[in-house]
Short mmCIF file of C-alpha atoms and ligand atoms in Angstrom, two decimals:
data_model
loop_
_atom_site.label_atom_id
_atom_site.label_comp_id
_atom_site.label_asym_id
_atom_site.label_seq_id
_atom_site.Cartn_x
_atom_site.Cartn_y
_atom_site.Cartn_z
CA MET D 22 -79.33 -15.11 19.61
CA LYS D 23 -82.30 -13.37 20.03
CA ILE D 24 -84.56 -15.52 22.72
CA ALA D 25 -87.74 -14.54 24.11
CA ILE D 26 -88.60 -15.78 28.17
CA VAL D 27 -91.77 -15.85 29.13
CA CYS D 28 -91.96 -16.85 33.04
CA TYR D 29 -93.72 -15.84 36.31
CA PRO D 30 -92.38 -12.11 37.80
CA THR D 31 -92.40 -12.62 40.84
CA PHE D 32 -90.58 -14.60 44.30
CA GLY D 33 -91.47 -18.61 42.94
CA GLY D 34 -88.14 -20.64 41.88
CA SER D 35 -89.15 -20.85 37.85
CA GLY D 36 -89.14 -16.60 37.78
CA VAL D 37 -86.04 -16.68 39.85
CA VAL D 38 -84.53 -19.19 37.51
CA ALA D 39 -85.86 -18.06 34.61
CA THR D 40 -84.81 -14.56 35.00
CA GLU D 41 -80.96 -15.61 36.03
CA LEU D 42 -80.99 -17.57 33.10
CA GLY D 43 -82.10 -14.65 30.79
CA ILE D 44 -79.42 -12.18 32.81
CA ALA D 45 -76.62 -14.98 32.03
CA LEU D 46 -77.20 -15.34 28.99
CA ALA D 47 -77.61 -11.20 28.01
CA GLU D 48 -73.69 -11.54 29.71
CA ARG D 49 -72.73 -14.28 27.00
CA GLY D 50 -74.10 -12.25 24.49
CA HIS D 51 -77.49 -13.02 23.28
CA GLU D 52 -80.40 -10.49 23.26
CA ILE D 53 -83.24 -11.20 25.75
CA HIS D 54 -86.72 -9.94 26.07
CA PHE D 55 -88.78 -10.55 29.14
CA ILE D 56 -92.08 -11.19 28.45
CA THR D 57 -94.91 -11.06 31.57
CA TYR D 58 -96.70 -8.99 33.01
CA LYS D 59 -94.42 -7.15 35.52
CA GLN D 60 -90.87 -6.64 35.68
CA PRO D 61 -89.15 -9.98 37.00
CA VAL D 62 -88.15 -9.11 40.54
CA ARG D 63 -84.44 -10.37 40.00
CA LEU D 64 -84.14 -8.47 36.96
CA GLU D 65 -82.70 -5.08 37.83
CA LEU D 66 -80.52 -3.40 34.64
CA LEU D 67 -82.02 -3.46 31.51
CA GLY D 68 -79.71 -2.81 28.48
CA ASN D 69 -78.90 -3.25 24.86
CA ASN D 70 -79.39 -6.63 24.81
CA ILE D 71 -81.52 -7.42 27.52
CA HIS D 72 -85.43 -6.16 27.44
CA PHE D 73 -88.60 -6.24 28.79
CA HIS D 74 -92.00 -6.58 27.35
CA GLU D 75 -95.02 -6.08 29.59
CA VAL D 76 -98.04 -7.80 29.09
CA HIS D 77 -101.43 -5.86 29.86
CA VAL D 78 -104.94 -7.27 30.44
CA PRO D 79 -107.31 -4.67 29.54
CA GLU D 80 -110.32 -4.84 31.86
CA TYR D 81 -113.68 -5.71 30.39
CA PRO D 82 -116.75 -6.04 32.66
CA LEU D 83 -118.21 -9.04 30.61
CA PHE D 84 -114.80 -10.96 31.45
CA HIS D 85 -114.90 -12.99 34.79
CA TYR D 86 -111.30 -14.07 34.19
CA GLN D 87 -109.03 -11.80 32.17
CA PRO D 88 -108.02 -13.59 28.97
CA TYR D 89 -104.18 -13.33 30.23
CA GLU D 90 -103.01 -16.08 27.89
CA LEU D 91 -104.44 -14.57 24.98
CA ALA D 92 -102.38 -10.77 25.42
CA LEU D 93 -99.48 -12.93 26.23
CA SER D 94 -100.13 -14.82 22.52
CA SER D 95 -100.51 -11.40 21.02
CA LYS D 96 -97.75 -9.75 22.68
CA LEU D 97 -95.48 -12.63 22.09
CA VAL D 98 -96.58 -12.24 18.10
CA ASP D 99 -96.08 -8.55 18.03
CA THR D 100 -93.12 -9.06 19.86
CA VAL D 101 -91.59 -11.44 17.79
CA LYS D 102 -91.98 -9.32 14.31
CA PHE D 103 -90.27 -6.23 15.88
CA TYR D 104 -87.50 -7.36 17.24
CA GLY D 105 -86.81 -10.07 14.73
CA ILE D 106 -86.72 -12.85 18.00
CA GLU D 107 -85.46 -16.64 16.73
CA LEU D 108 -86.43 -18.43 20.00
CA LEU D 109 -89.12 -19.08 22.36
CA HIS D 110 -88.03 -20.06 25.85
CA VAL D 111 -90.95 -20.70 28.24
CA HIS D 112 -91.14 -21.06 31.97
CA TYR D 113 -93.31 -23.40 33.83
CA ALA D 114 -96.42 -24.91 31.73
CA ILE D 115 -99.32 -23.44 32.68
CA PRO D 116 -99.99 -20.96 30.76
CA HIS D 117 -97.02 -20.15 29.33
CA ALA D 118 -96.48 -23.20 26.77
CA TYR D 119 -99.92 -22.88 26.00
CA ALA D 120 -99.65 -19.62 24.61
CA GLY D 121 -96.14 -20.21 22.94
CA TYR D 122 -98.16 -22.41 20.57
CA MET D 123 -100.24 -20.27 19.96
CA ALA D 124 -98.17 -17.31 19.16
CA LYS D 125 -96.08 -20.01 16.64
CA LYS D 126 -99.36 -20.72 14.95
CA MET D 127 -100.69 -16.92 14.53
CA LEU D 128 -96.93 -16.73 13.36
CA GLN D 129 -96.49 -19.43 11.06
CA GLU D 130 -99.57 -18.04 9.31
CA GLU D 131 -97.44 -15.56 8.48
CA GLY D 132 -94.72 -17.51 7.34
CA ILE D 133 -92.51 -17.19 10.25
CA PHE D 134 -91.53 -20.43 11.94
CA ILE D 135 -90.33 -19.67 15.72
CA PRO D 136 -88.71 -22.75 17.99
CA MET D 137 -90.59 -23.58 21.15
CA ILE D 138 -88.23 -24.82 24.72
CA THR D 139 -90.26 -25.38 27.72
CA THR D 140 -89.27 -25.59 30.83
CA LEU D 141 -91.21 -27.32 33.03
CA HIS D 142 -90.80 -26.66 37.05
CA GLY D 143 -92.98 -28.23 39.62
CA THR D 144 -96.07 -27.51 40.40
CA ASP D 145 -96.92 -27.24 36.57
CA ILE D 146 -96.36 -30.95 36.35
CA THR D 147 -96.92 -32.42 40.09
CA LEU D 148 -99.68 -30.10 41.51
CA VAL D 149 -101.78 -28.10 39.10
CA GLY D 150 -101.03 -29.22 35.70
CA LYS D 151 -102.38 -32.75 36.00
CA HIS D 152 -105.97 -31.35 37.36
CA PRO D 153 -108.14 -33.46 34.63
CA PHE D 154 -109.31 -29.57 34.23
CA TYR D 155 -105.69 -28.56 32.76
CA LYS D 156 -104.60 -32.01 31.92
CA PRO D 157 -105.24 -31.99 28.18
CA ALA D 158 -104.29 -29.00 27.18
CA VAL D 159 -100.72 -29.21 29.22
CA THR D 160 -100.17 -32.44 27.66
CA PHE D 161 -101.23 -30.43 24.40
CA SER D 162 -98.80 -27.92 24.82
CA ILE D 163 -95.90 -30.18 25.96
CA ASN D 164 -95.90 -32.40 23.09
CA LYS D 165 -96.23 -29.15 20.70
CA SER D 166 -93.31 -27.81 22.10
CA ASP D 167 -90.10 -28.35 19.95
CA VAL D 168 -87.90 -28.60 22.88
CA VAL D 169 -88.85 -29.90 26.75
CA THR D 170 -86.54 -29.75 29.45
CA SER D 171 -87.18 -30.63 33.70
CA VAL D 172 -85.44 -29.04 36.08
CA SER D 173 -84.47 -32.44 37.94
CA GLU D 174 -84.93 -36.56 36.63
CA ALA D 175 -87.67 -37.17 39.32
CA LEU D 176 -89.40 -34.18 37.64
CA LYS D 177 -88.82 -35.69 34.34
CA GLN D 178 -89.82 -39.23 35.83
CA ASN D 179 -93.52 -38.06 37.20
CA THR D 180 -94.24 -36.10 33.49
CA ILE D 181 -94.01 -39.30 31.85
CA ASP D 182 -95.74 -41.15 34.68
CA THR D 183 -98.52 -38.41 34.76
CA PHE D 184 -98.71 -37.33 30.91
CA ASP D 185 -98.78 -38.64 27.57
CA ILE D 186 -96.08 -37.57 26.58
CA GLU D 187 -94.73 -38.25 22.92
CA LYS D 188 -91.34 -35.74 23.58
CA GLU D 189 -88.12 -36.61 24.92
CA VAL D 190 -87.83 -34.42 28.19
CA GLU D 191 -84.02 -33.48 29.14
CA VAL D 192 -82.82 -32.81 32.71
CA ILE D 193 -81.36 -29.23 32.86
CA PRO D 194 -80.42 -28.88 36.51
CA ASN D 195 -81.34 -25.39 38.03
CA PHE D 196 -78.41 -23.47 38.50
CA ILE D 197 -76.43 -21.05 40.82
CA ASP D 198 -74.41 -18.06 40.29
CA ARG D 199 -71.27 -18.65 42.29
CA THR D 200 -70.07 -14.87 41.90
CA LYS D 201 -72.85 -13.63 42.92
CA TYR D 202 -72.55 -14.62 46.83
CA SER D 203 -69.69 -13.01 48.32
CA GLN D 204 -67.39 -15.15 50.55
CA ASP D 205 -67.35 -11.61 52.35
CA TYR D 206 -68.67 -12.29 55.84
CA THR D 207 -68.00 -8.99 57.09
CA ASP D 208 -71.19 -7.67 55.83
CA CYS D 209 -73.46 -10.24 57.81
CA GLN D 210 -74.59 -8.55 60.44
CA ARG D 211 -75.31 -11.34 62.26
CA SER D 212 -75.43 -9.55 66.15
CA LEU D 213 -78.83 -8.03 64.72
CA MET D 214 -80.41 -11.31 64.34
CA ALA D 215 -79.61 -13.54 67.29
CA ASN D 216 -77.04 -13.92 69.98
CA ASP D 217 -73.45 -15.70 69.57
CA ASP D 218 -74.60 -18.43 71.19
CA GLU D 219 -77.65 -18.86 69.25
CA ARG D 220 -77.80 -21.04 66.00
CA ILE D 221 -79.73 -19.44 63.13
CA ILE D 222 -82.16 -21.69 61.07
CA THR D 223 -83.97 -20.11 58.35
CA HIS D 224 -86.58 -21.69 55.86
CA ILE D 225 -87.66 -19.42 52.74
CA SER D 226 -90.45 -20.36 50.48
CA ASN D 227 -94.05 -18.85 49.06
CA PHE D 228 -95.75 -20.27 51.66
CA ARG D 229 -98.32 -22.79 50.32
CA LYS D 230 -99.55 -25.35 51.58
CA VAL D 231 -97.16 -27.66 49.91
CA LYS D 232 -94.14 -26.37 51.85
CA ARG D 233 -95.60 -27.91 55.18
CA ILE D 234 -95.13 -24.66 57.09
CA PRO D 235 -96.46 -26.32 60.25
CA ASP D 236 -93.74 -28.91 59.67
CA VAL D 237 -91.14 -26.41 59.88
CA ILE D 238 -92.31 -24.28 63.36
CA ASN D 239 -92.73 -28.10 64.69
CA ILE D 240 -88.79 -28.98 64.26
CA PHE D 241 -87.83 -25.74 65.28
CA TYR D 242 -89.84 -26.17 68.90
CA LYS D 243 -88.30 -29.16 69.28
CA ILE D 244 -84.67 -28.10 68.41
CA GLN D 245 -85.16 -24.73 70.50
CA GLN D 246 -86.00 -27.20 73.70
CA GLU D 247 -82.31 -28.60 73.58
CA ILE D 248 -80.44 -25.88 72.50
CA PRO D 249 -80.10 -21.53 72.05
CA ALA D 250 -81.98 -20.80 67.92
CA LYS D 251 -83.42 -18.44 66.69
CA LEU D 252 -85.69 -19.03 63.45
CA MET D 253 -85.63 -16.65 60.79
CA MET D 254 -88.99 -17.02 58.19
CA VAL D 255 -88.77 -15.55 55.04
CA GLY D 256 -91.28 -15.34 52.29
CA GLU D 257 -95.21 -14.79 51.98
CA GLY D 258 -98.19 -16.80 51.30
CA PRO D 259 -101.47 -18.41 52.24
CA GLU D 260 -99.86 -19.96 55.18
CA LYS D 261 -98.00 -17.51 56.85
CA GLU D 262 -100.71 -15.65 59.09
CA TYR D 263 -101.88 -19.86 60.49
CA ALA D 264 -97.14 -20.65 61.53
CA GLU D 265 -97.27 -17.04 63.45
CA GLN D 266 -100.59 -18.07 65.45
CA GLN D 267 -98.70 -21.20 65.73
CA CYS D 268 -95.30 -20.00 66.98
CA ASP D 269 -97.67 -17.63 69.73
CA ASP D 270 -99.66 -21.15 70.67
CA LEU D 271 -96.59 -22.86 71.36
CA GLY D 272 -94.60 -19.18 72.76
CA ILE D 273 -91.66 -19.26 71.01
CA LYS D 274 -93.14 -15.51 68.89
CA GLU D 275 -89.43 -14.09 70.06
CA LYS D 276 -87.22 -16.54 68.54
CA VAL D 277 -89.29 -16.63 65.27
CA VAL D 278 -88.53 -13.46 63.03
CA PHE D 279 -91.12 -13.46 60.04
CA LEU D 280 -88.88 -11.10 57.35
CA GLY D 281 -91.63 -11.42 54.24
CA ASN D 282 -90.46 -10.97 50.57
CA SER D 283 -86.77 -10.48 50.86
CA THR D 284 -84.23 -9.36 47.49
CA GLU D 285 -81.68 -9.73 50.14
CA ILE D 286 -81.61 -13.48 50.27
CA ASP D 287 -77.82 -14.29 50.47
CA ARG D 288 -77.79 -11.43 53.55
CA ILE D 289 -79.91 -13.71 55.24
CA LEU D 290 -78.40 -16.95 54.13
CA CYS D 291 -75.19 -15.41 55.47
CA PHE D 292 -75.71 -15.73 58.93
CA SER D 293 -77.99 -19.16 58.85
CA ASP D 294 -76.47 -22.47 59.97
CA LEU D 295 -79.23 -24.54 59.29
CA PHE D 296 -82.22 -24.22 56.39
CA LEU D 297 -85.34 -26.58 56.93
CA LEU D 298 -86.79 -27.77 53.73
CA PRO D 299 -90.01 -29.79 54.86
CA SER D 300 -91.74 -30.04 51.73
CA GLU D 301 -95.03 -32.42 50.37
CA SER D 302 -93.52 -32.05 47.00
CA GLU D 303 -90.36 -30.51 45.40
CA SER D 304 -89.00 -30.91 41.87
CA PHE D 305 -85.44 -28.92 42.63
CA GLY D 306 -86.07 -27.13 45.53
CA LEU D 307 -83.76 -24.03 44.48
CA ALA D 308 -84.13 -22.55 47.65
CA ALA D 309 -81.92 -24.99 49.53
CA LEU D 310 -79.25 -24.55 46.76
CA GLU D 311 -79.52 -21.15 47.73
CA ALA D 312 -78.74 -21.69 51.04
CA MET D 313 -75.80 -24.67 50.20
CA ILE D 314 -74.13 -21.72 48.42
CA ASN D 315 -74.20 -19.81 51.05
CA ARG D 316 -72.79 -22.50 53.07
CA VAL D 317 -75.80 -23.44 55.37
CA ALA D 318 -76.63 -27.30 56.19
CA VAL D 319 -80.17 -28.42 55.23
CA VAL D 320 -82.57 -30.32 56.90
CA SER D 321 -84.92 -31.34 54.29
CA SER D 322 -87.75 -34.10 53.44
CA ASN D 323 -86.60 -36.65 50.44
CA THR D 324 -89.16 -35.89 48.07
CA GLY D 325 -89.02 -35.34 44.35
CA GLY D 326 -85.98 -33.80 43.38
CA ILE D 327 -84.31 -32.55 46.33
CA PRO D 328 -82.55 -35.71 46.85
CA GLU D 329 -80.43 -34.69 44.16
CA VAL D 330 -79.58 -31.45 45.65
CA ASN D 331 -79.32 -32.09 49.51
CA LYS D 332 -76.57 -35.09 49.89
CA ASP D 333 -77.96 -37.15 53.23
CA GLY D 334 -74.84 -37.50 55.61
CA VAL D 335 -72.70 -34.52 53.53
CA SER D 336 -74.78 -31.08 52.80
CA GLY D 337 -77.38 -32.12 55.34
CA TYR D 338 -79.70 -35.01 56.31
CA LEU D 339 -83.17 -36.23 54.20
CA ALA D 340 -86.34 -37.66 56.10
CA ASP D 341 -89.60 -38.87 54.90
CA VAL D 342 -92.45 -35.99 54.47
CA GLY D 343 -93.63 -35.44 57.43
CA ASP D 344 -91.03 -37.12 59.94
CA VAL D 345 -90.57 -34.52 62.20
CA GLU D 346 -89.19 -36.40 64.71
CA THR D 347 -86.13 -37.68 62.71
CA MET D 348 -85.42 -33.72 60.75
CA SER D 349 -85.68 -32.39 64.73
CA SER D 350 -82.73 -34.91 65.65
CA LYS D 351 -81.17 -34.43 62.21
CA SER D 352 -80.71 -30.67 62.82
CA LEU D 353 -79.79 -31.46 66.55
CA GLU D 354 -77.04 -33.37 65.01
CA ILE D 355 -75.80 -31.03 62.50
CA LEU D 356 -76.04 -28.38 65.27
CA ARG D 357 -74.76 -29.01 68.70
CA ASP D 358 -71.12 -29.15 68.08
CA ASP D 359 -69.13 -26.36 66.39
CA ALA D 360 -67.35 -29.00 64.54
CA VAL D 361 -69.78 -30.58 63.01
CA LEU D 362 -71.42 -27.80 62.02
CA HIS D 363 -68.58 -26.20 59.98
CA LYS D 364 -67.90 -29.73 57.86
CA PHE D 365 -71.58 -29.98 56.90
CA LYS D 366 -71.50 -25.57 55.59
CA GLU D 367 -68.32 -26.43 53.80
CA ASN D 368 -69.99 -29.94 52.67
CA ALA D 369 -72.99 -27.78 51.17
CA PHE D 370 -71.13 -25.00 50.03
CA LYS D 371 -68.88 -27.52 47.89
CA VAL D 372 -72.28 -29.88 46.40
CA ALA D 373 -74.25 -26.60 45.47
CA SER D 374 -70.84 -25.99 43.65
CA LYS D 375 -71.21 -28.78 40.97
CA PHE D 376 -74.40 -26.72 40.42
CA ASP D 377 -72.75 -23.70 38.48
CA ILE D 378 -74.04 -21.53 36.22
CA LEU D 379 -70.66 -22.31 34.01
CA ASN D 380 -71.68 -26.01 34.11
CA ILE D 381 -75.51 -25.83 33.36
CA LEU D 382 -75.54 -22.63 30.78
CA PRO D 383 -73.44 -24.25 27.76
CA LEU D 384 -76.55 -27.28 28.68
CA TYR D 385 -78.81 -24.75 27.56
CA GLU D 386 -77.13 -23.06 24.66
CA GLU D 387 -76.98 -26.96 23.58
CA VAL D 388 -80.21 -27.32 23.54
CA TYR D 389 -81.18 -23.51 21.96
CA GLU D 390 -78.94 -25.14 18.91
CA LYS D 391 -80.75 -28.28 18.34
CA ALA D 392 -84.41 -26.48 18.56
CA TYR D 393 -82.91 -23.45 16.22
CA LYS D 394 -82.71 -26.43 13.42
CA TYR D 395 -86.22 -26.61 14.00
CA ARG D 396 -86.74 -23.33 12.63
CA PHE D 397 -87.42 -24.57 8.69
CA LYS D 398 -89.54 -27.51 10.14
CA ASN D 399 -93.03 -27.16 9.23
CA THR D 400 -94.60 -29.47 11.45
CA TYR D 401 -96.66 -27.72 13.88
O1 LIG J 29 -93.16 -23.84 44.57
C1 LIG J 29 -92.19 -23.00 44.50
O2 LIG J 29 -91.61 -22.51 44.84
C2 LIG J 29 -92.33 -21.70 43.08
C3 LIG J 29 -91.85 -22.69 41.97
C4 LIG J 29 -92.39 -22.08 40.66
O3 LIG J 29 -92.58 -23.03 39.80
O4 LIG J 29 -92.25 -21.06 40.66
O5 LIG J 29 -90.92 -23.58 42.25
C5 LIG J 29 -90.66 -25.12 41.45
O6 LIG J 29 -89.46 -24.77 40.37
C6 LIG J 29 -88.42 -24.20 40.93
C7 LIG J 29 -87.32 -23.96 39.88
O7 LIG J 29 -87.42 -24.87 39.68
C8 LIG J 29 -88.04 -25.83 42.01
O8 LIG J 29 -86.92 -24.97 42.10
C9 LIG J 29 -89.08 -26.16 42.92
O9 LIG J 29 -88.44 -27.04 43.84
C10 LIG J 29 -90.65 -26.37 42.28
N1 LIG J 29 -91.70 -25.94 43.56
C11 LIG J 29 -92.27 -27.20 43.74
O10 LIG J 29 -91.93 -28.35 42.87
C12 LIG J 29 -93.12 -27.30 44.70
#
């Protein structure tokens, strides 16, 4: 099938999922066309059946805001026509579902009917999408999608509770490609990061408020008071500067390493013992899943879709949002003893394995088949 994928090309979870999905679909013989403003970060190899089309937004002094949606829908129309694209899969409703619908309408005028699948990822519903300034447009574009999927049961419920949705929302959880994560730890340069007696704790995110970065630091602060430990902070974002200041104020600067954005997440995770994800809201928690497949135990909040990924008492522990006390004591419970830590690490791997791409990809292919049937329906 010839599929156009629209996504954010950055380090954010939705872009990573869209990119990994496209790569896997291309490996299964589909022809994939990524359409976005920059080559997605995890997309390294382009080839016969994997293409990238850049959306350019020409600057014009009259525009205070550059009209990205307009440029994206025009690019979609051109690409669909030129390559004979059969299906449109947009990730993150804002503004992709809206632009996708406009492209559908323009193509329809020329007698081309292209089905659109919209995958909801999280903040497009829970944070940004429900803002009154966006809500009518988000509701409209979800309802106008031929198939709607969400990455967790929790997000599906949230969507139904928040929006006036006429469409069925199908849950297709995020996934992981096990084969991409080496089981060979010889490459793992743990000694560069910490002493043998130190536990390594990691947090990876885009350092937005929703990730509750101060909680990460406070949990670690309590851990390192009890056992030797280091904290790896991976990513960039608005809360990073404050986090660095917080570490300075708490006198733990030497024990915390800020690594910035990284394309070598698995290398960092391979020497980690524990992953912290105390988010305020999280529709799935892809970062936790990536940690778990690398045999890293997870201590997280119990918000949104996280309990569907991190199993309490098995792959790690869950606590209420903001409950730093419980998150630090549970972390210590995992970290104090080698045998306990080993058990949690192995469990984390087992739980994560259920989200293997081999189990999830066919669900997307099923949805594509279903959406493809809509191509003859002149209903939108
Ligand atoms: O918040 C992020 O990390 C980025 C955001 C995105 O859409 O790029 O992530 C959302 O989608 C991810 C992939 O489906 C999920 O794993 C994250 O849980 C979700 N983030 C939130 O709900 C806050």
